[in-house]
Amino acid sequence: MDRRYRWRSRGATAGLVVWATALAALLPGTALGWVDDQSNNAVPHRPNGLQDLNDTFGPRCSNVANAARSYWPSQDGRGSGGYVYVNPYIARNVEYNIRGEIDAEHRNNAVDYGVYGYACRQISGSTSWSTHAWGAAVDTNSARNPMGQGHWDGRGSNGVDFDTYIPDIWKGSDPGHRFYWGLNFSRSDPMHFQYVVNY
Amino acid sequence: MGIRSIIAAVLAAGTAAAASVGGATPAPVSRAACAPAAGTPEIAGALSALQQGVLVARDGRLAVAGGPDVAAPIAGDQGPVRHVAVDPRFGVVYVRDLAGGDDIIADTPTGQIRLHRRSEVSHPAWMPDGDLVWGQGGTLRFWSRDTQQVTASSRPVPGGTVFSPVALNTHAVLAAVAEPPAGSPTEDEYLSDLWRYDRRGGEWRPMTRFHATQDRWSIIRTPEMGPNGIEFIRVRGTASATKEPTFERWSLRGRVAVREEVLPSERYLAGFENGARLWNLPVAEPSTWMLARETAGGGLHELGCGAVAVDPVDVTDPDHARRPGQAGTEPDYPVPPPNQQPPAHEVAVIVGDYSGESGASNAAQAILHEYGQGAQVKVVDSDSSPLALKPGSWGAIMWIGADGDPVNAIQHFWNKLPQFADRSWVVAP
């Protein structure tokens, strides 16, 4: 059976293609078919503190907190891909800007296991909830970058050292994807990137 | 020979008991209700404050719940206060939380003791002989009143975390011990149990043996010594699920852990006052903890804002505070004003995963039926949408537009097509 594409607004589609092509040609630093999206919709307000986190992302462990997903290489094992779930509030940023850039630049091998998003859990020994419980954080390359390690190990799933390519993607170039890196915590957590500060 | 404790899950009187501890979480309180009235004089010292009520950590300071702040005895005291414990015989002990290592502060009748530690500490408590005990990484630490020296226990679990010690007598301490993560070390906890440590022999032994997996976790919080023995909170949840974890109050009767009741909402023990249980309950706005005393009828009498054994939420944890200028920390980039921004990339709601095209096609038809023919709906597979679908699978996507709000879009989608609620997500195809 032929694949059926059900575009109901062909005019809008054509416009989108023209717009995307024009942007790709005009904006620097873009990979073919991918353009960094710096709109407020893609890089929205980043919460500051717990109350702002709740106000912005909604309640922790809610049904919305993991309602966006993207497919990542080496998600749960080296060479074994899987879905990473986050809050839809940061869907454009995580799925299009970050995951899309890695894929567009053909650097999927820079990702190493494990890659984890949403998890309804508390911080060890604490009554505070992990930012993963809001779907506001992603751990990546965690096997090589455990909590407590004071540096980033940039080796990807193929063993090649990609240096800080992955953290640079999460941080993003000016004006940036604005994820805050757990390496900056007092107890460094290099695998951890969260879309909130001061929590 | 290992000691096996018997975990007796005794659900006390079902829902009636569950409701007896005070029903719903307190209504939101105003910031003003959490702070002393303007002009209220500070109390000169922690020991004086003991006469005025329960001591808590509030807005980073030591304070009386529902009352005034306590003046810092030493000018320039750094770091927010957390984990406050009192023994009227010996004084008040708490943590000054700093970035990196913390201070333990004990205000005693003979003066203040300040113990700077080179790493994170938690839950200092008094021993019956006036010594101090606290959790530090994978060990307990003891400060001797006689020698002024700090000693460390052995590690009950390699790679584990020890916290919330409670003195049983002059030589025995009960503490929560968190297992290390099974995979890569992360900040989260999936399993903890209560262990007993004997200072004389330096031996640990487990008092509970709960079971958990990385996904179905079980943790212990805020053990306290009550009039009838040790009580603690057990929290159970499923990491991958989107539902509120279960909060339960348990007691330890000898070596038998007994579930006393399922709690109606998140709450933690904050000690006992004249035999009455004290609770810390989270308040969303402003982010704070409410301290409440359990009444004889099972209700809650609010005492004011402040944290006892829980981690404060009204101040930023210095270990997680943003540090501008540090390498790897991005500055505050200006966000272009709306009229200068490029259009946002389109995202979509996907229904998946299907092993073949027919399932996805049926889903697409259902979406069109509900949203109308104007909806932009498309059948995709992992070749055309590799970032949205795992290899070999199919799905139906509905674009939500460049200006669409993904959060509202997915909720609206679930309302209109509840049959897809468990298999629909926001994606960037």
Short mmCIF file of C-alpha atoms in Angstrom, two decimals, chain A residues 1-9 12 16 19 37 39-41 46 50-51 55 60-64 66-71 83 85 88-89 91-92 95-96 99-100 103 118-132 142-143 146-147 171 174-175 178-180 184-186 191-192 197-199, chain B residues 99-100 184-185 187-189 214 217 219 221 239 241-245 266 268 285-287 310-311 313 316 319-323 326-330 332-333 335 341-347 353 357 361 365 368 373 375-379 381 387-391 399 401-402 404 406-407 411 414 425-428:
data_model
loop_
_atom_site.label_atom_id
_atom_site.label_comp_id
_atom_site.label_asym_id
_atom_site.label_seq_id
_atom_site.Cartn_x
_atom_site.Cartn_y
_atom_site.Cartn_z
CA MET A 1 0.00 0.00 0.00
CA ASP A 2 1.36 3.41 -0.90
CA ARG A 3 2.09 5.75 1.92
CA ARG A 4 -0.58 8.37 2.09
CA TYR A 5 0.32 11.85 3.09
CA ARG A 6 -2.63 13.73 4.38
CA TRP A 7 -1.72 17.34 4.04
CA ARG A 8 -4.85 19.36 4.36
CA SER A 9 -3.24 22.71 3.95
CA ALA A 12 0.76 26.41 4.32
CA LEU A 16 6.79 26.47 5.27
CA TRP A 19 10.49 29.84 4.69
CA ASP A 37 15.27 27.86 16.46
CA SER A 39 12.22 31.84 19.09
CA ASN A 40 10.64 32.21 22.50
CA ASN A 41 8.55 29.16 21.69
CA ARG A 46 13.80 29.33 32.05
CA LEU A 50 11.32 25.89 42.88
CA GLN A 51 8.20 28.01 42.77
CA ASP A 55 4.56 27.60 37.91
CA ARG A 60 6.00 17.25 39.41
CA CYS A 61 5.14 13.68 38.40
CA SER A 62 2.06 14.92 36.53
CA ASN A 63 0.77 13.34 33.34
CA VAL A 64 2.17 16.24 31.34
CA ASN A 66 6.72 13.19 30.34
CA ALA A 67 4.39 13.99 27.45
CA ALA A 68 7.10 14.79 24.91
CA ARG A 69 9.64 12.37 23.56
CA SER A 70 12.48 11.97 21.10
CA TYR A 71 14.49 9.00 19.94
CA TYR A 83 13.06 7.29 23.79
CA TYR A 85 10.83 11.78 27.72
CA PRO A 88 6.35 19.42 26.35
CA TYR A 89 7.26 22.88 27.62
CA ALA A 91 9.86 19.91 23.50
CA ARG A 92 11.01 22.25 20.75
CA GLU A 95 13.69 17.56 20.36
CA TYR A 96 14.28 19.99 17.54
CA ARG A 99 18.44 16.34 19.27
CA GLY A 100 17.89 17.77 15.81
CA ASP A 103 21.45 14.40 14.09
CA TYR A 118 11.65 12.09 33.03
CA ALA A 119 11.80 10.19 36.33
CA CYS A 120 9.51 10.72 39.29
CA ARG A 121 12.05 10.37 42.10
CA GLN A 122 13.53 12.26 45.02
CA ILE A 123 17.13 13.30 45.42
CA SER A 124 19.06 10.78 47.49
CA GLY A 125 18.68 11.36 51.22
CA SER A 126 16.56 14.45 50.64
CA THR A 127 12.92 15.44 50.62
CA SER A 128 13.61 17.54 47.53
CA TRP A 129 12.42 16.19 44.20
CA SER A 130 14.75 15.72 41.29
CA THR A 131 14.27 18.11 38.38
CA HIS A 132 13.65 14.95 36.34
CA SER A 142 25.92 9.17 32.04
CA ALA A 143 28.07 6.03 32.12
CA PRO A 146 28.75 9.96 36.79
CA MET A 147 27.73 12.32 39.55
CA LYS A 171 24.13 25.07 26.48
CA ASP A 174 24.46 32.65 21.75
CA PRO A 175 21.65 33.18 22.64
CA ARG A 178 19.95 27.66 28.03
CA PHE A 179 20.21 24.31 29.78
CA TYR A 180 22.11 24.60 33.05
CA ASN A 184 28.49 23.60 37.98
CA PHE A 185 26.86 22.14 41.09
CA SER A 186 29.04 21.99 44.21
CA MET A 191 25.78 14.12 32.96
CA HIS A 192 22.98 16.44 34.10
CA VAL A 197 18.44 27.49 37.77
CA ASN A 198 18.73 27.83 41.52
CA TYR A 199 17.12 24.49 42.19
CA ALA B 99 28.36 25.43 48.75
CA GLY B 100 30.47 22.32 49.15
CA SER B 184 25.47 5.16 36.69
CA PRO B 185 25.62 7.23 39.87
CA GLU B 187 21.32 12.17 42.14
CA ASP B 188 18.18 10.07 42.60
CA GLU B 189 17.46 7.37 45.16
CA GLN B 214 15.22 1.29 39.63
CA TRP B 217 11.36 2.69 44.14
CA ILE B 219 12.67 5.15 50.20
CA ARG B 221 12.46 9.62 55.18
CA ALA B 239 9.86 6.53 38.30
CA ALA B 241 4.79 6.72 35.96
CA THR B 242 3.00 10.03 36.06
CA LYS B 243 1.18 9.67 39.31
CA GLU B 244 1.72 10.83 42.86
CA PRO B 245 3.89 8.48 44.92
CA GLU B 266 2.97 14.26 50.94
CA TYR B 268 7.07 14.07 56.72
CA GLU B 285 2.68 29.03 47.01
CA PRO B 286 4.83 30.37 48.34
CA SER B 287 7.13 27.35 48.23
CA VAL B 310 12.94 18.20 55.66
CA ASP B 311 15.03 20.17 53.20
CA VAL B 313 12.29 24.93 49.81
CA THR B 316 18.07 28.01 47.20
CA ASP B 319 25.05 23.51 46.20
CA HIS B 320 22.63 24.09 43.34
CA ALA B 321 22.81 27.86 43.26
CA ARG B 322 23.68 29.34 39.94
CA ARG B 323 27.23 30.61 39.84
CA GLN B 326 32.09 29.96 36.33
CA ALA B 327 33.46 28.08 33.37
CA GLY B 328 30.67 26.38 31.54
CA THR B 329 27.99 28.62 32.96
CA GLU B 330 26.19 30.55 30.32
CA ASP B 332 22.07 35.70 30.70
CA TYR B 333 21.72 35.98 26.97
CA VAL B 335 16.15 37.02 24.20
CA GLN B 341 12.30 36.42 16.36
CA PRO B 342 12.25 33.84 13.61
CA PRO B 343 9.13 31.68 13.46
CA ALA B 344 9.23 28.68 15.75
CA HIS B 345 9.81 25.26 14.33
CA GLU B 346 6.69 23.19 14.07
CA VAL B 347 6.11 20.35 16.45
CA ASP B 353 4.05 3.22 18.04
CA GLU B 357 1.13 1.39 8.46
CA SER B 361 -3.48 5.07 9.31
CA GLN B 365 -8.42 8.74 10.50
CA LEU B 368 -9.17 13.72 11.37
CA GLN B 373 -10.43 17.91 7.71
CA ALA B 375 -6.11 19.37 10.65
CA GLN B 376 -2.66 18.65 9.25
CA VAL B 377 -2.39 14.93 9.80
CA LYS B 378 0.19 12.62 8.36
CA VAL B 379 1.20 8.98 8.60
CA ASP B 381 7.45 5.90 9.86
CA LEU B 387 13.81 11.47 15.81
CA ALA B 388 10.20 10.72 16.66
CA LEU B 389 9.93 6.98 16.08
CA LYS B 390 12.15 4.03 16.90
CA PRO B 391 13.33 1.97 13.94
CA TRP B 399 1.04 19.31 13.45
CA GLY B 401 1.65 24.86 14.25
CA ALA B 402 4.62 27.10 14.81
CA GLY B 404 1.07 26.22 19.05
CA PRO B 406 2.76 22.02 23.05
CA VAL B 407 1.52 21.69 26.64
CA GLN B 411 -3.80 18.14 26.92
CA TRP B 414 -6.03 13.81 25.30
CA TRP B 425 3.43 12.56 22.82
CA VAL B 426 4.73 15.85 21.53
CA VAL B 427 7.49 15.25 18.99
CA ALA B 428 9.61 17.16 16.50
#
